[in-house]
Amino acid sequence: MIEVGTLILMGVFAALAIHSPLIRLSVIYLAVFSLLAAFLYVLFAAPELAIAEAVIGSGLVTLLYLAALKRSHVYTIGVVTTSNVVTTRNVVMHSGLVSDRYAERIERSKAVQEIRDFFIRREFETQLVFLTVPTGQALLDPAYDLVLAEDGEDLVVYTDEESYVMVELELVFQMHDSMSKVKFIRYSPEAVL
Amino acid sequence: MSETQILGESIIIRMVVGMLYPFMVLLGFYVIVNGHYTPGGGFQGGSVLATLFVARYVVFPVDDTDSERLHTIQRLFLMLILVVPTALLFTGVVTRYPALRGPYLTLMDLLIGIQVGFGLGVAVLRFAFFQGVGKTWHL
């Protein structure tokens, strides 16, 4: 009975580890999963394995994951969704929330893909955050490393003028000759204030 | 990570790990020494000893350990693991004197435990302090 309960709990924690939104949380769920596995080994009369599993599975491996996680940087790109770009085809806002179709269109657009590839080459993970605040407010928020906004057909990229990575990004876009679609605007945080 | 940030690490973690440290050493050696008649043994106790390096990294993440020297110690014990059975088992000493069997197993567990402890510890520390192949990222 306890065995079945432990197995079910292990399944639950495995599913939680896969589906949790934060990687840090997944690591902790995996540690709990490992501890339950150690408990199960004890129930199945394998205490030697239980010790090894408890020490390595929930001790050393968890720390290795956390150390690896500390190293991975996530680059947050804020996308300003202004209500004046509502078209008949794509509804941007739907009852105060950004619609899935709009988010998908932005995520699949060539410029965003190129920005992603640029950061992946530099071993940065990127995440898009869709904002419902005005551009000025988004620029002031230090949580967003890069702010995107749509201006008609063009995509406007607001970049910090002190960040030299953005100079490289601009150069990449110039080399690929897709500047017509993407505009770069450099700003200093003090000037916005 | 700068020096001031390290000193700013949570005092709770520092105190708790400091208090647990001697007990971790004790548990590691207990598991190793009693390995031949209770659950545990060289590998399990060695992994407990390896967590000592990890605990130190959690509290004080500064790369000041000479991992090359730790690696050398680990290789020395690996050599002893090969040499001791060759000297005691294949010459027939242990089989001739049954009283030596217990001490022989304890000695082997101890050698394996220390080798595994240093090995896993060095592996974890090298991974944690690995800086990439000569590159740093600044934004």
Coordinates of C-alpha atoms in Angstrom, one line a residue:
Chain A
M1 CA 0.0 0.0 0.0
I2 CA 2.7 2.4 1.0
E3 CA 4.7 1.3 -2.1
V4 CA 1.8 2.2 -4.4
G5 CA 1.3 5.5 -2.7
T6 CA 5.0 6.3 -3.0
L7 CA 5.0 5.3 -6.7
I8 CA 2.0 7.5 -7.4
L9 CA 3.7 10.4 -5.6
M10 CA 6.8 9.9 -7.7
G11 CA 4.7 10.1 -10.8
V12 CA 3.1 13.3 -9.6
F13 CA 6.5 14.9 -8.8
A14 CA 7.9 13.7 -12.2
A15 CA 4.9 15.4 -13.9
L16 CA 5.4 18.5 -11.8
A17 CA 9.1 18.7 -12.7
I18 CA 8.2 18.5 -16.4
H19 CA 5.3 21.0 -16.4
S20 CA 6.6 23.6 -13.9
P21 CA 7.1 27.0 -15.4
L22 CA 10.4 27.7 -13.6
I23 CA 13.4 25.5 -14.1
R24 CA 14.5 26.2 -10.6
L25 CA 11.3 24.7 -9.4
S26 CA 11.8 21.6 -11.6
V27 CA 15.1 21.0 -10.0
I28 CA 13.6 20.9 -6.5
Y29 CA 10.8 18.6 -7.7
L30 CA 13.4 16.3 -9.1
A31 CA 15.1 16.3 -5.7
V32 CA 11.9 15.3 -4.0
F33 CA 11.4 12.6 -6.7
S34 CA 14.8 11.3 -5.9
L35 CA 14.1 11.2 -2.2
L36 CA 10.9 9.3 -2.8
A37 CA 12.9 6.8 -4.9
A38 CA 15.3 6.4 -2.0
F39 CA 12.3 5.7 0.3
L40 CA 11.0 3.1 -2.2
Y41 CA 14.4 1.4 -2.2
V42 CA 14.1 1.1 1.5
L43 CA 10.6 -0.4 1.2
F44 CA 11.9 -2.9 -1.3
A45 CA 14.8 -4.0 1.1
A46 CA 17.6 -2.3 -0.8
P47 CA 19.1 0.1 1.8
E48 CA 22.4 0.3 0.1
L49 CA 20.9 1.7 -3.0
A50 CA 18.7 4.0 -0.9
I51 CA 21.7 5.6 0.7
A52 CA 23.4 6.1 -2.7
E53 CA 20.2 7.5 -4.3
A54 CA 19.5 9.9 -1.4
V55 CA 23.1 11.3 -1.4
I56 CA 23.7 11.5 -5.1
G57 CA 20.2 11.9 -6.4
S58 CA 18.9 14.6 -4.1
G59 CA 22.2 16.0 -2.9
L60 CA 25.0 16.2 -5.5
V61 CA 22.9 16.1 -8.7
T62 CA 20.5 18.8 -7.4
L63 CA 23.5 21.1 -6.6
L64 CA 25.0 20.4 -10.1
Y65 CA 21.7 21.4 -11.7
L66 CA 21.5 24.6 -9.6
A67 CA 25.2 25.4 -10.4
A68 CA 24.4 24.9 -14.1
L69 CA 21.3 27.0 -13.8
K70 CA 23.2 29.9 -12.1
R71 CA 25.3 30.0 -15.3
S72 CA 22.5 30.2 -17.8
H73 CA 21.4 33.7 -18.5
V74 CA 17.9 34.4 -19.6
Y75 CA 17.5 37.5 -21.8
T76 CA 14.1 39.0 -21.4
I77 CA 12.6 40.8 -24.4
G78 CA 9.6 42.9 -23.7
V79 CA 7.1 43.4 -26.5
V80 CA 5.0 46.5 -26.2
T81 CA 1.5 45.8 -27.6
T82 CA -0.1 49.1 -28.4
S83 CA -3.8 49.0 -29.1
N84 CA -3.4 51.1 -32.3
V85 CA -2.1 48.2 -34.3
V86 CA -5.3 46.3 -34.2
T87 CA -6.0 45.0 -37.6
T88 CA -9.0 43.1 -38.9
R89 CA -6.9 39.9 -39.3
N90 CA -5.1 40.0 -36.0
V91 CA -6.8 41.1 -32.8
V92 CA -4.1 42.3 -30.5
M93 CA -6.0 42.7 -27.3
H94 CA -8.8 40.6 -26.1
S95 CA -10.4 41.6 -22.9
G96 CA -7.2 43.2 -21.5
L97 CA -5.0 40.2 -22.4
V98 CA -2.7 39.7 -25.4
S99 CA -4.4 37.3 -27.8
D100 CA -2.6 34.1 -28.6
R101 CA -2.7 34.7 -32.3
Y102 CA -0.9 38.0 -31.9
A103 CA 1.8 36.4 -29.7
E104 CA 2.3 33.6 -32.2
R105 CA 2.6 36.1 -35.0
I106 CA 5.3 38.1 -33.2
E107 CA 7.1 34.9 -32.1
R108 CA 7.2 33.5 -35.6
S109 CA 8.2 36.7 -37.3
K110 CA 11.6 36.7 -39.0
A111 CA 13.0 39.5 -37.0
V112 CA 12.3 37.9 -33.7
Q113 CA 13.7 34.6 -34.9
E114 CA 16.9 36.4 -36.0
I115 CA 17.2 38.1 -32.6
R116 CA 16.7 34.7 -30.9
D117 CA 19.3 33.0 -33.1
F118 CA 21.7 35.9 -32.3
F119 CA 21.4 35.3 -28.5
I120 CA 21.5 31.5 -28.8
R121 CA 24.8 31.9 -30.6
R122 CA 26.0 33.7 -27.5
E123 CA 24.5 31.0 -25.3
F124 CA 21.7 33.1 -24.0
E125 CA 18.2 31.8 -23.6
T126 CA 15.5 34.4 -24.6
Q127 CA 12.0 34.8 -23.4
L128 CA 9.4 37.1 -24.8
V129 CA 7.2 39.0 -22.4
F130 CA 4.1 40.8 -23.8
L131 CA 3.4 44.0 -22.1
T132 CA 0.3 46.0 -21.8
V133 CA 2.0 49.2 -20.6
P134 CA 3.1 52.2 -22.7
T135 CA 6.6 52.1 -24.3
G136 CA 8.1 54.7 -22.0
Q137 CA 7.2 52.7 -18.9
A138 CA 8.6 49.5 -20.5
L139 CA 11.9 51.2 -21.2
L140 CA 12.2 52.3 -17.6
D141 CA 11.6 48.8 -16.3
P142 CA 15.0 47.1 -15.7
A143 CA 13.4 43.7 -16.0
Y144 CA 13.4 44.0 -19.8
D145 CA 16.8 43.9 -21.5
L146 CA 15.3 44.7 -24.9
V147 CA 12.0 46.3 -25.8
L148 CA 10.2 45.6 -29.1
A149 CA 7.3 47.6 -30.5
E150 CA 5.4 47.5 -33.7
D151 CA 5.2 50.6 -35.9
G152 CA 3.0 49.8 -38.8
E153 CA 4.8 47.2 -40.8
D154 CA 8.1 47.8 -39.1
L155 CA 9.4 46.4 -35.9
V156 CA 11.1 48.9 -33.7
V157 CA 13.9 47.7 -31.3
Y158 CA 14.6 49.9 -28.4
T159 CA 18.1 49.3 -27.1
D160 CA 20.2 50.6 -24.3
E161 CA 22.9 52.9 -25.8
E162 CA 25.5 51.6 -23.4
S163 CA 25.1 48.0 -24.3
Y164 CA 27.6 46.9 -26.9
V165 CA 25.8 43.6 -27.5
M166 CA 23.1 45.7 -29.2
V167 CA 25.7 47.2 -31.6
E168 CA 26.5 43.7 -32.6
L169 CA 22.9 42.9 -33.0
E170 CA 22.4 45.9 -35.2
L171 CA 25.4 44.9 -37.3
V172 CA 23.9 41.4 -37.8
F173 CA 20.7 42.9 -39.1
Q174 CA 22.6 45.2 -41.4
M175 CA 24.6 42.3 -42.8
H176 CA 21.5 40.3 -43.4
D177 CA 20.1 43.3 -45.2
S178 CA 16.8 43.2 -43.4
M179 CA 17.1 46.7 -42.0
S180 CA 13.9 47.8 -43.9
K181 CA 11.8 45.7 -41.6
V182 CA 13.6 46.5 -38.3
K183 CA 14.4 49.9 -36.9
F184 CA 16.8 50.4 -34.1
I185 CA 16.3 53.2 -31.6
R186 CA 19.0 53.7 -29.0
Y187 CA 18.1 55.4 -25.8
S188 CA 19.8 56.1 -22.5
P189 CA 17.7 55.3 -19.4
E190 CA 18.5 58.7 -18.0
A191 CA 17.1 60.5 -21.0
V192 CA 13.8 58.6 -20.7
L193 CA 13.5 59.8 -17.1
Chain B
M1 CA 30.2 37.1 -8.2
S2 CA 32.0 39.7 -6.2
E3 CA 33.4 39.3 -2.7
T4 CA 30.8 41.4 -1.0
Q5 CA 28.0 39.3 -2.5
I6 CA 29.5 36.1 -1.0
L7 CA 29.7 37.6 2.4
G8 CA 26.1 38.6 2.0
E9 CA 25.0 34.9 1.6
S10 CA 22.3 33.9 4.1
I11 CA 23.6 33.6 7.6
I12 CA 21.1 30.8 8.3
I13 CA 22.7 28.6 5.6
R14 CA 26.2 29.4 6.9
M15 CA 25.3 28.6 10.5
V16 CA 23.3 25.4 9.7
V17 CA 26.0 24.0 7.4
G18 CA 28.6 24.9 9.9
M19 CA 26.8 22.9 12.6
L20 CA 26.1 20.0 10.3
Y21 CA 29.6 19.7 9.0
P22 CA 31.2 17.5 11.7
F23 CA 28.1 15.3 11.6
M24 CA 28.5 14.9 7.9
V25 CA 32.1 13.8 8.4
L26 CA 31.0 11.4 11.1
L27 CA 28.2 9.9 9.1
G28 CA 30.4 9.5 6.1
F29 CA 33.0 7.5 8.0
Y30 CA 30.4 5.6 9.9
V31 CA 28.8 4.4 6.7
I32 CA 32.2 3.5 5.3
V33 CA 33.6 1.7 8.4
N34 CA 30.4 -0.3 9.1
G35 CA 29.9 -1.0 5.4
H36 CA 30.7 -4.7 5.6
Y37 CA 27.9 -5.7 8.0
T38 CA 25.3 -2.9 7.8
P39 CA 23.9 -1.1 4.7
G40 CA 26.4 1.2 3.2
G41 CA 30.0 0.8 2.2
G42 CA 32.8 2.5 0.4
F43 CA 30.8 4.1 -2.4
Q44 CA 27.9 5.3 -0.3
G45 CA 30.1 6.7 2.5
G46 CA 32.3 8.3 -0.2
S47 CA 29.4 10.1 -1.7
V48 CA 28.5 11.4 1.8
L49 CA 32.1 12.6 2.1
A50 CA 31.8 14.3 -1.3
T51 CA 28.9 16.4 0.0
L52 CA 31.5 18.0 2.3
F53 CA 33.0 19.7 -0.8
V54 CA 29.5 20.6 -2.0
A55 CA 28.5 22.1 1.4
R56 CA 31.6 24.2 1.4
Y57 CA 30.8 25.4 -2.1
V58 CA 27.2 26.3 -1.0
V59 CA 28.5 28.4 1.9
F60 CA 31.6 29.8 0.3
P61 CA 31.6 29.7 -3.5
V62 CA 35.2 30.7 -4.1
D63 CA 37.5 28.7 -6.3
D64 CA 40.5 28.5 -3.9
T65 CA 40.8 24.7 -3.7
D66 CA 43.7 23.2 -5.6
S67 CA 41.6 20.7 -7.6
E68 CA 44.7 19.4 -9.3
R69 CA 46.1 18.2 -5.9
L70 CA 42.7 16.7 -4.9
H71 CA 42.8 14.8 -8.2
T72 CA 46.3 13.5 -7.4
I73 CA 45.1 12.3 -4.0
Q74 CA 42.2 10.6 -5.7
R75 CA 44.5 8.8 -8.2
L76 CA 46.8 7.8 -5.3
F77 CA 43.9 6.1 -3.5
L78 CA 42.8 4.5 -6.8
M79 CA 46.3 3.0 -7.1
L80 CA 46.0 1.7 -3.5
I81 CA 42.7 0.1 -4.3
L82 CA 44.6 -2.0 -6.9
V83 CA 47.7 -2.6 -4.8
V84 CA 46.1 -3.6 -1.5
P85 CA 44.1 -6.6 -2.8
T86 CA 47.0 -7.7 -4.9
A87 CA 49.2 -7.7 -1.9
L88 CA 46.8 -9.2 0.6
L89 CA 44.4 -11.4 -1.4
F90 CA 46.5 -12.9 -4.2
T91 CA 49.3 -13.8 -1.8
G92 CA 46.8 -15.7 0.3
V93 CA 47.3 -13.7 3.5
V94 CA 43.6 -13.0 4.1
T95 CA 42.4 -16.6 3.2
R96 CA 45.0 -18.1 5.6
Y97 CA 44.1 -16.0 8.6
P98 CA 40.3 -15.7 8.9
A99 CA 40.6 -13.1 11.6
L100 CA 42.0 -10.6 9.0
R101 CA 38.8 -10.7 6.9
G102 CA 37.0 -8.0 8.8
P103 CA 39.9 -5.6 9.0
Y104 CA 40.6 -6.2 5.3
L105 CA 37.1 -5.4 4.2
T106 CA 37.1 -2.2 6.4
L107 CA 40.4 -1.2 4.9
M108 CA 39.1 -1.7 1.4
D109 CA 35.9 0.2 2.2
L110 CA 37.9 3.1 3.6
L111 CA 40.2 3.2 0.5
I112 CA 37.2 3.1 -1.8
G113 CA 35.3 5.7 0.3
I114 CA 38.1 8.2 0.3
Q115 CA 38.7 7.7 -3.4
V116 CA 35.0 8.2 -4.3
G117 CA 34.8 11.2 -1.9
F118 CA 37.7 13.0 -3.5
G119 CA 36.6 11.9 -7.0
L120 CA 33.0 13.1 -6.8
G121 CA 34.1 16.2 -4.9
V122 CA 36.6 17.2 -7.5
A123 CA 34.0 16.5 -10.3
V124 CA 31.4 18.7 -8.6
L125 CA 33.9 21.6 -7.9
R126 CA 35.3 21.5 -11.4
F127 CA 31.8 21.7 -12.8
A128 CA 30.7 24.4 -10.5
F129 CA 33.7 26.6 -11.2
F130 CA 34.0 25.9 -14.9
Q131 CA 34.4 29.2 -16.6
G132 CA 33.9 28.1 -20.2
V133 CA 36.8 27.9 -22.6
G134 CA 38.5 31.2 -21.9
K135 CA 35.5 33.5 -22.3
T136 CA 33.4 35.7 -20.1
W137 CA 30.1 37.3 -20.9
H138 CA 29.4 40.9 -20.2
L139 CA 26.3 42.8 -21.2

